[in-house]
mmCIF file of C-alpha atoms in Angstrom:
data_model
loop_
_atom_site.group_PDB
_atom_site.id
_atom_site.type_symbol
_atom_site.label_atom_id
_atom_site.label_comp_id
_atom_site.label_asym_id
_atom_site.label_seq_id
_atom_site.Cartn_x
_atom_site.Cartn_y
_atom_site.Cartn_z
ATOM 1 C CA MET A 1 10.256 -262.453 6.887
ATOM 2 C CA ALA A 2 7.399 -264.879 6.390
ATOM 3 C CA ASN A 3 6.397 -265.389 2.788
ATOM 4 C CA LYS A 4 2.721 -264.478 2.895
ATOM 5 C CA GLY A 5 2.180 -265.038 -0.812
ATOM 6 C CA MET A 6 3.487 -267.791 -3.060
ATOM 7 C CA THR A 7 5.033 -270.143 -0.535
ATOM 8 C CA SER A 8 6.290 -272.398 -3.325
ATOM 9 C CA PHE A 9 8.219 -269.533 -4.961
ATOM 10 C CA ASP A 10 11.886 -268.978 -4.055
ATOM 11 C CA PRO A 11 13.198 -265.487 -4.993
ATOM 12 C CA SER A 12 16.778 -266.711 -4.664
ATOM 13 C CA ALA A 13 16.240 -269.139 -7.563
ATOM 14 C CA LEU A 14 16.762 -266.458 -10.226
ATOM 15 C CA CYS A 15 18.103 -268.368 -13.214
ATOM 16 C CA GLN A 16 17.607 -266.322 -16.403
ATOM 17 C CA VAL A 17 17.602 -262.787 -17.724
ATOM 18 C CA ALA A 18 15.902 -262.658 -21.117
ATOM 19 C CA ILE A 19 16.027 -260.151 -23.943
ATOM 20 C CA VAL A 20 13.678 -260.014 -26.927
ATOM 21 C CA VAL A 21 15.737 -259.144 -30.010
ATOM 22 C CA ARG A 22 15.017 -258.686 -33.700
ATOM 23 C CA SER A 23 18.083 -260.662 -34.772
ATOM 24 C CA ILE A 24 19.837 -263.263 -32.652
ATOM 25 C CA ASP A 25 22.685 -263.479 -35.153
ATOM 26 C CA GLU A 26 23.352 -259.745 -34.976
ATOM 27 C CA THR A 27 23.040 -259.594 -31.186
ATOM 28 C CA VAL A 28 25.239 -262.653 -30.595
ATOM 29 C CA LYS A 29 27.898 -261.158 -32.886
ATOM 30 C CA PHE A 30 27.784 -257.866 -30.968
ATOM 31 C CA TYR A 31 27.832 -259.461 -27.503
ATOM 32 C CA THR A 32 30.639 -261.824 -28.480
ATOM 33 C CA GLU A 33 32.879 -259.326 -30.233
ATOM 34 C CA VAL A 34 32.418 -256.396 -27.856
ATOM 35 C CA PHE A 35 31.717 -257.938 -24.444
ATOM 36 C CA GLY A 36 33.260 -261.391 -24.821
ATOM 37 C CA ILE A 37 29.969 -263.000 -23.797
ATOM 38 C CA GLY A 38 29.667 -266.633 -24.818
ATOM 39 C CA PRO A 39 29.916 -269.263 -26.061
ATOM 40 C CA PHE A 40 26.262 -269.076 -27.097
ATOM 41 C CA GLU A 41 24.131 -272.144 -27.587
ATOM 42 C CA ILE A 42 21.708 -271.345 -30.402
ATOM 43 C CA ARG A 43 18.634 -273.456 -30.997
ATOM 44 C CA GLN A 44 15.039 -273.457 -32.139
ATOM 45 C CA VAL A 45 12.234 -274.110 -29.693
ATOM 46 C CA ASP A 46 8.859 -275.537 -30.713
ATOM 47 C CA PHE A 47 5.969 -275.529 -28.241
ATOM 48 C CA PRO A 48 2.874 -276.750 -30.132
ATOM 49 C CA ASN A 49 0.927 -277.120 -26.865
ATOM 50 C CA ALA A 50 1.730 -273.720 -25.381
ATOM 51 C CA THR A 51 -1.099 -271.520 -24.151
ATOM 52 C CA TYR A 52 -1.656 -267.786 -24.525
ATOM 53 C CA CYS A 53 -4.196 -266.222 -22.149
ATOM 54 C CA GLY A 54 -5.569 -269.667 -21.386
ATOM 55 C CA GLN A 55 -6.062 -270.675 -25.035
ATOM 56 C CA LYS A 56 -3.914 -273.148 -26.915
ATOM 57 C CA ALA A 57 -1.488 -271.174 -29.061
ATOM 58 C CA GLY A 58 1.575 -273.082 -30.158
ATOM 59 C CA TYR A 59 4.647 -271.220 -31.223
ATOM 60 C CA ARG A 60 8.150 -271.616 -32.527
ATOM 61 C CA GLY A 61 11.107 -269.375 -31.826
ATOM 62 C CA LYS A 62 14.847 -269.025 -32.066
ATOM 63 C CA ARG A 63 16.876 -268.825 -28.857
ATOM 64 C CA ALA A 64 20.455 -268.190 -27.799
ATOM 65 C CA PHE A 65 21.809 -268.958 -24.343
ATOM 66 C CA ALA A 66 25.058 -267.938 -22.660
ATOM 67 C CA LYS A 67 26.244 -267.750 -19.071
ATOM 68 C CA LEU A 68 26.607 -264.457 -17.213
ATOM 69 C CA GLY A 69 28.218 -265.931 -14.124
ATOM 70 C CA PRO A 70 25.476 -267.643 -12.110
ATOM 71 C CA VAL A 71 22.641 -266.562 -14.405
ATOM 72 C CA THR A 72 21.822 -267.532 -17.992
ATOM 73 C CA LEU A 73 21.309 -264.835 -20.609
ATOM 74 C CA GLU A 74 18.524 -265.803 -23.010
ATOM 75 C CA LEU A 75 18.018 -264.088 -26.357
ATOM 76 C CA ILE A 76 14.585 -264.498 -27.895
ATOM 77 C CA GLU A 77 13.787 -264.126 -31.590
ATOM 78 C CA LEU A 78 10.300 -264.676 -33.002
ATOM 79 C CA ILE A 79 9.594 -267.231 -35.685
ATOM 80 C CA GLU A 80 5.895 -268.051 -35.607
ATOM 81 C CA GLY A 81 2.872 -267.954 -33.317
ATOM 82 C CA LYS A 82 1.194 -265.625 -30.826
ATOM 83 C CA THR A 83 3.531 -264.883 -27.912
ATOM 84 C CA VAL A 84 4.206 -262.449 -25.112
ATOM 85 C CA HIS A 85 7.520 -261.830 -26.866
ATOM 86 C CA GLU A 86 5.751 -260.616 -30.007
ATOM 87 C CA ASP A 87 3.496 -258.349 -27.921
ATOM 88 C CA PHE A 88 6.556 -256.856 -26.238
ATOM 89 C CA LEU A 89 8.448 -256.301 -29.483
ATOM 90 C CA LYS A 90 5.448 -254.543 -31.023
ATOM 91 C CA GLU A 91 4.741 -252.376 -27.981
ATOM 92 C CA LYS A 92 8.235 -251.558 -26.738
ATOM 93 C CA GLY A 93 10.762 -252.761 -29.281
ATOM 94 C CA GLU A 94 13.827 -254.844 -28.445
ATOM 95 C CA GLY A 95 14.855 -255.039 -24.824
ATOM 96 C CA LEU A 96 14.968 -256.796 -21.475
ATOM 97 C CA HIS A 97 11.755 -258.795 -21.364
ATOM 98 C CA HIS A 98 11.660 -260.977 -18.263
ATOM 99 C CA ILE A 99 13.568 -262.607 -15.468
ATOM 100 C CA ALA A 100 13.037 -266.294 -14.768
ATOM 101 C CA PHE A 101 13.012 -268.271 -11.546
ATOM 102 C CA ALA A 102 13.371 -272.024 -11.162
ATOM 103 C CA VAL A 103 10.489 -273.622 -9.269
ATOM 104 C CA LYS A 104 10.064 -277.164 -7.991
ATOM 105 C CA ASP A 105 6.314 -277.461 -8.474
ATOM 106 C CA LEU A 106 5.077 -275.372 -11.383
ATOM 107 C CA LYS A 107 1.439 -276.394 -11.044
ATOM 108 C CA ARG A 108 1.299 -275.443 -7.375
ATOM 109 C CA CYS A 109 3.149 -272.203 -8.055
ATOM 110 C CA GLU A 110 0.657 -271.281 -10.785
ATOM 111 C CA GLU A 111 -2.278 -272.043 -8.507
ATOM 112 C CA GLU A 112 -0.824 -269.878 -5.743
ATOM 113 C CA ALA A 113 -0.161 -267.070 -8.213
ATOM 114 C CA GLU A 114 -3.709 -267.165 -9.553
ATOM 115 C CA LYS A 115 -5.169 -267.131 -6.029
ATOM 116 C CA LEU A 116 -3.214 -263.911 -5.510
ATOM 117 C CA GLY A 117 -4.679 -262.406 -8.679
ATOM 118 C CA LEU A 118 -1.750 -263.045 -11.017
ATOM 119 C CA LYS A 119 -2.620 -264.552 -14.361
ATOM 120 C CA VAL A 120 -0.507 -266.959 -16.403
ATOM 121 C CA ILE A 121 -0.300 -265.146 -19.735
ATOM 122 C CA GLN A 122 1.667 -267.783 -21.548
ATOM 123 C CA GLY A 123 2.692 -271.266 -20.499
ATOM 124 C CA MET A 124 3.599 -274.793 -21.448
ATOM 125 C CA LYS A 125 3.454 -277.931 -19.346
ATOM 126 C CA ARG A 126 4.777 -281.402 -20.146
ATOM 127 C CA GLU A 127 3.223 -284.600 -18.842
ATOM 128 C CA ASP A 128 5.892 -284.860 -16.154
ATOM 129 C CA GLY A 129 4.835 -281.437 -14.790
ATOM 130 C CA SER A 130 7.857 -279.579 -16.112
ATOM 131 C CA GLY A 131 7.417 -276.480 -18.253
ATOM 132 C CA PHE A 132 7.134 -272.740 -17.873
ATOM 133 C CA ALA A 133 4.661 -269.991 -17.083
ATOM 134 C CA TYR A 134 4.843 -266.268 -17.711
ATOM 135 C CA LEU A 135 2.986 -264.275 -15.049
ATOM 136 C CA ASP A 136 1.418 -260.870 -15.618
ATOM 137 C CA SER A 137 3.556 -259.510 -12.796
ATOM 138 C CA ASP A 138 4.310 -256.555 -15.067
ATOM 139 C CA ARG A 139 1.044 -254.872 -14.029
ATOM 140 C CA ILE A 140 2.934 -253.491 -11.020
ATOM 141 C CA GLY A 141 6.518 -252.402 -11.603
ATOM 142 C CA GLY A 142 6.552 -253.459 -15.241
ATOM 143 C CA ALA A 143 8.678 -256.610 -15.014
ATOM 144 C CA MET A 144 7.454 -259.977 -16.258
ATOM 145 C CA PHE A 145 8.444 -263.021 -14.199
ATOM 146 C CA GLU A 146 8.730 -266.475 -15.707
ATOM 147 C CA LEU A 147 8.493 -269.630 -13.625
ATOM 148 C CA ILE A 148 10.428 -272.633 -14.922
ATOM 149 C CA GLN A 149 10.209 -276.202 -13.724
ATOM 150 C CA TRP A 150 13.121 -277.940 -15.399
ATOM 151 C CA GLN A 151 12.665 -281.269 -17.095
ATOM 152 C CA VAL A 152 14.610 -283.934 -15.220
ATOM 153 C CA MET B 1 37.272 -267.814 -26.592
ATOM 154 C CA ALA B 2 39.510 -264.780 -26.762
ATOM 155 C CA ASN B 3 37.819 -261.554 -25.791
ATOM 156 C CA LYS B 4 38.452 -259.419 -28.845
ATOM 157 C CA GLY B 5 36.619 -256.403 -27.489
ATOM 158 C CA MET B 6 36.615 -254.955 -23.976
ATOM 159 C CA THR B 7 39.367 -256.971 -22.355
ATOM 160 C CA SER B 8 38.690 -255.291 -19.008
ATOM 161 C CA PHE B 9 35.050 -256.417 -19.033
ATOM 162 C CA ASP B 10 34.068 -259.691 -17.353
ATOM 163 C CA PRO B 11 30.643 -261.034 -18.446
ATOM 164 C CA SER B 12 30.533 -263.326 -15.424
ATOM 165 C CA ALA B 13 30.496 -260.304 -13.089
ATOM 166 C CA LEU B 14 26.753 -259.723 -13.526
ATOM 167 C CA CYS B 15 25.664 -258.096 -10.282
ATOM 168 C CA GLN B 16 22.354 -256.266 -10.755
ATOM 169 C CA VAL B 17 19.063 -256.463 -12.598
ATOM 170 C CA ALA B 18 17.324 -253.096 -12.523
ATOM 171 C CA ILE B 19 13.710 -252.083 -13.042
ATOM 172 C CA VAL B 20 12.440 -248.528 -13.552
ATOM 173 C CA VAL B 21 9.166 -248.174 -11.640
ATOM 174 C CA ARG B 22 6.668 -245.384 -11.037
ATOM 175 C CA SER B 23 6.351 -246.189 -7.341
ATOM 176 C CA ILE B 24 8.943 -247.999 -5.275
ATOM 177 C CA ASP B 25 6.540 -248.237 -2.334
ATOM 178 C CA GLU B 26 3.874 -249.953 -4.425
ATOM 179 C CA THR B 27 6.348 -252.294 -6.152
ATOM 180 C CA VAL B 28 8.120 -253.255 -2.922
ATOM 181 C CA LYS B 29 4.751 -254.042 -1.318
ATOM 182 C CA PHE B 30 3.772 -256.216 -4.288
ATOM 183 C CA TYR B 31 7.102 -258.055 -4.490
ATOM 184 C CA THR B 32 7.190 -258.621 -0.738
ATOM 185 C CA GLU B 33 3.611 -259.757 -0.271
ATOM 186 C CA VAL B 34 3.311 -261.899 -3.392
ATOM 187 C CA PHE B 35 6.808 -263.218 -4.096
ATOM 188 C CA GLY B 36 8.427 -262.970 -0.675
ATOM 189 C CA ILE B 37 11.264 -260.882 -2.132
ATOM 190 C CA GLY B 38 13.181 -258.907 0.445
ATOM 191 C CA PRO B 39 14.114 -257.447 2.807
ATOM 192 C CA PHE B 40 14.472 -254.313 0.688
ATOM 193 C CA GLU B 41 16.941 -251.584 1.510
ATOM 194 C CA ILE B 42 15.341 -248.309 0.461
ATOM 195 C CA ARG B 43 17.407 -245.163 0.091
ATOM 196 C CA GLN B 44 17.828 -241.955 -1.835
ATOM 197 C CA VAL B 45 20.770 -241.425 -4.148
ATOM 198 C CA ASP B 46 22.181 -238.018 -5.032
ATOM 199 C CA PHE B 47 24.733 -237.668 -7.839
ATOM 200 C CA PRO B 48 25.327 -233.934 -8.342
ATOM 201 C CA ASN B 49 28.344 -234.635 -10.586
ATOM 202 C CA ALA B 50 26.717 -237.183 -12.862
ATOM 203 C CA THR B 51 26.920 -236.726 -16.620
ATOM 204 C CA TYR B 52 24.296 -237.241 -19.307
ATOM 205 C CA CYS B 53 25.597 -237.539 -22.886
ATOM 206 C CA GLY B 54 28.897 -236.048 -21.773
ATOM 207 C CA GLN B 55 27.358 -232.986 -20.096
ATOM 208 C CA LYS B 56 27.140 -232.479 -16.340
ATOM 209 C CA ALA B 57 23.606 -233.334 -15.278
ATOM 210 C CA GLY B 58 23.210 -234.115 -11.604
ATOM 211 C CA TYR B 59 20.250 -236.110 -10.438
ATOM 212 C CA ARG B 60 18.529 -237.513 -7.403
ATOM 213 C CA GLY B 61 16.501 -240.687 -7.211
ATOM 214 C CA LYS B 62 14.884 -243.213 -4.927
ATOM 215 C CA ARG B 63 16.192 -246.777 -4.947
ATOM 216 C CA ALA B 64 15.284 -250.125 -3.415
ATOM 217 C CA PHE B 65 17.632 -253.106 -3.322
ATOM 218 C CA ALA B 66 16.983 -256.757 -2.505
ATOM 219 C CA LYS B 67 18.809 -259.996 -3.203
ATOM 220 C CA LEU B 68 17.640 -262.484 -5.810
ATOM 221 C CA GLY B 69 20.159 -265.163 -4.935
ATOM 222 C CA PRO B 70 23.533 -264.104 -6.377
ATOM 223 C CA VAL B 71 22.197 -260.972 -8.061
ATOM 224 C CA THR B 72 20.789 -257.744 -6.629
ATOM 225 C CA LEU B 73 17.397 -256.488 -7.748
ATOM 226 C CA GLU B 74 17.395 -252.690 -8.028
ATOM 227 C CA LEU B 75 14.207 -250.663 -8.249
ATOM 228 C CA ILE B 76 14.595 -247.152 -9.642
ATOM 229 C CA GLU B 77 12.180 -244.267 -9.026
ATOM 230 C CA LEU B 78 12.779 -240.789 -10.414
ATOM 231 C CA ILE B 79 13.020 -237.754 -8.196
ATOM 232 C CA GLU B 80 14.826 -235.023 -10.090
ATOM 233 C CA GLY B 81 17.243 -234.509 -12.969
ATOM 234 C CA LYS B 82 17.802 -235.686 -16.529
ATOM 235 C CA THR B 83 18.429 -239.438 -16.584
ATOM 236 C CA VAL B 84 18.358 -242.495 -18.801
ATOM 237 C CA HIS B 85 15.721 -243.788 -16.406
ATOM 238 C CA GLU B 86 13.406 -240.880 -17.169
ATOM 239 C CA ASP B 87 13.952 -241.394 -20.919
ATOM 240 C CA PHE B 88 13.025 -245.057 -20.545
ATOM 241 C CA LEU B 89 9.921 -244.374 -18.468
ATOM 242 C CA LYS B 90 8.677 -241.837 -21.003
ATOM 243 C CA GLU B 91 9.406 -244.016 -24.023
ATOM 244 C CA LYS B 92 8.517 -247.487 -22.761
ATOM 245 C CA GLY B 93 6.876 -247.185 -19.364
ATOM 246 C CA GLU B 94 7.860 -249.202 -16.304
ATOM 247 C CA GLY B 95 10.025 -252.241 -16.869
ATOM 248 C CA LEU B 96 13.369 -254.000 -16.872
ATOM 249 C CA HIS B 97 15.849 -251.257 -17.694
ATOM 250 C CA HIS B 98 19.397 -252.575 -17.458
ATOM 251 C CA ILE B 99 21.715 -255.254 -16.193
ATOM 252 C CA ALA B 100 24.876 -254.225 -14.366
ATOM 253 C CA PHE B 101 28.352 -255.731 -14.276
ATOM 254 C CA ALA B 102 31.047 -255.088 -11.712
ATOM 255 C CA VAL B 103 34.309 -253.867 -13.246
ATOM 256 C CA LYS B 104 37.708 -253.344 -11.662
ATOM 257 C CA ASP B 105 38.828 -250.358 -13.735
ATOM 258 C CA LEU B 106 35.882 -248.225 -14.829
ATOM 259 C CA LYS B 107 37.981 -245.629 -16.642
ATOM 260 C CA ARG B 108 39.764 -248.256 -18.751
ATOM 261 C CA CYS B 109 36.498 -250.065 -19.426
ATOM 262 C CA GLU B 110 34.892 -246.823 -20.629
ATOM 263 C CA GLU B 111 37.852 -246.092 -22.887
ATOM 264 C CA GLU B 112 37.677 -249.576 -24.397
ATOM 265 C CA ALA B 113 33.934 -249.254 -24.915
ATOM 266 C CA GLU B 114 34.274 -245.904 -26.656
ATOM 267 C CA LYS B 115 37.018 -247.241 -28.950
ATOM 268 C CA LEU B 116 34.513 -249.910 -29.982
ATOM 269 C CA GLY B 117 31.895 -247.264 -30.766
ATOM 270 C CA LEU B 118 29.866 -247.541 -27.557
ATOM 271 C CA LYS B 119 29.006 -244.263 -25.874
ATOM 272 C CA VAL B 120 28.647 -243.638 -22.149
ATOM 273 C CA ILE B 121 25.158 -242.133 -21.969
ATOM 274 C CA GLN B 122 25.163 -241.484 -18.265
ATOM 275 C CA GLY B 123 27.904 -241.792 -15.706
ATOM 276 C CA MET B 124 29.421 -240.742 -12.421
ATOM 277 C CA LYS B 125 32.990 -241.058 -11.218
ATOM 278 C CA ARG B 126 34.417 -240.392 -7.768
ATOM 279 C CA GLU B 127 37.970 -239.216 -7.156
ATOM 280 C CA ASP B 128 39.045 -242.760 -6.252
ATOM 281 C CA GLY B 129 37.918 -243.968 -9.709
ATOM 282 C CA SER B 130 34.797 -245.741 -8.466
ATOM 283 C CA GLY B 131 31.434 -244.949 -9.993
ATOM 284 C CA PHE B 132 29.192 -246.143 -12.791
ATOM 285 C CA ALA B 133 28.623 -245.797 -16.513
ATOM 286 C CA TYR B 134 25.597 -246.652 -18.627
ATOM 287 C CA LEU B 135 26.565 -247.748 -22.149
ATOM 288 C CA ASP B 136 24.367 -247.330 -25.214
ATOM 289 C CA SER B 137 24.572 -251.081 -25.764
ATOM 290 C CA ASP B 138 20.810 -250.978 -26.373
ATOM 291 C CA ARG B 139 21.395 -249.946 -29.993
ATOM 292 C CA ILE B 140 21.795 -253.646 -30.804
ATOM 293 C CA GLY B 141 19.530 -256.072 -28.963
ATOM 294 C CA GLY B 142 17.859 -253.361 -26.886
ATOM 295 C CA ALA B 143 19.479 -254.005 -23.501
ATOM 296 C CA MET B 144 21.369 -251.325 -21.630
ATOM 297 C CA PHE B 145 24.479 -252.441 -19.740
ATOM 298 C CA GLU B 146 25.782 -250.594 -16.692
ATOM 299 C CA LEU B 147 29.386 -250.840 -15.552
ATOM 300 C CA ILE B 148 29.968 -250.391 -11.831
ATOM 301 C CA GLN B 149 33.292 -249.943 -10.066
ATOM 302 C CA TRP B 150 32.433 -250.323 -6.390
ATOM 303 C CA GLN B 151 33.777 -247.867 -3.846
ATOM 304 C CA VAL B 152 36.214 -249.657 -1.537
#
């Protein structure tokens, strides 16, 4: 089937399933002890140049990553700053927040998305073009999609 | 790392990401036209012998399935019957509802889960042992896990 929409988006490039949690430590302990998920890589992220609804809104957060076969599980804990994760936690509580897809050209992908009426709610771009963008794809169907261009 | 918990559970066997939606038709149209996801297989499911919190509670639903690379995207629309999907839609609205893992021995996996304090909220088992079980893993971290033993 021809891709009539975002031609630079590849649906087969699903790379992450992400959960917003209140406590990474508690969730990692549970997932490790009960389900044998892991090892987890736990780290802090700091995105001082991130945007929220088009405005600069840096944030910091705690993250944990583990493999679920071909896909990475990401746990997201808030530290500081205005984020889509905070909005979600306030509105819905802990839970599955987004799925992420690797893209080769984030800027082009964002432009295509916006032409189709999808807004970038939160994003971050480095000078080399790498970064991420959360789309408001949750307006239909309720699921947020993140686009990630990996830093090489 | 030794799996201290459910030894019959394999975290690498992630097979589905599932979204509860109000309208499969509308969501499929959006995902197809904007993201090029598809083709979708749309069908009705009918589980007259399903259980909900240990009680028999059959249900029918509409489903759509498409591949996102190695994982299947499942869209879930309610038709009739008491389900975890209906609970979710009422409490949180549309959105990412669960991730599913293939298991080889559903009965054993359920027994292990229950020994560890996890309840099967909703399930269905055929005479050959195949079927599915939703665990109340969302008590910590907020994400519901489904176990699926495929029918061979």
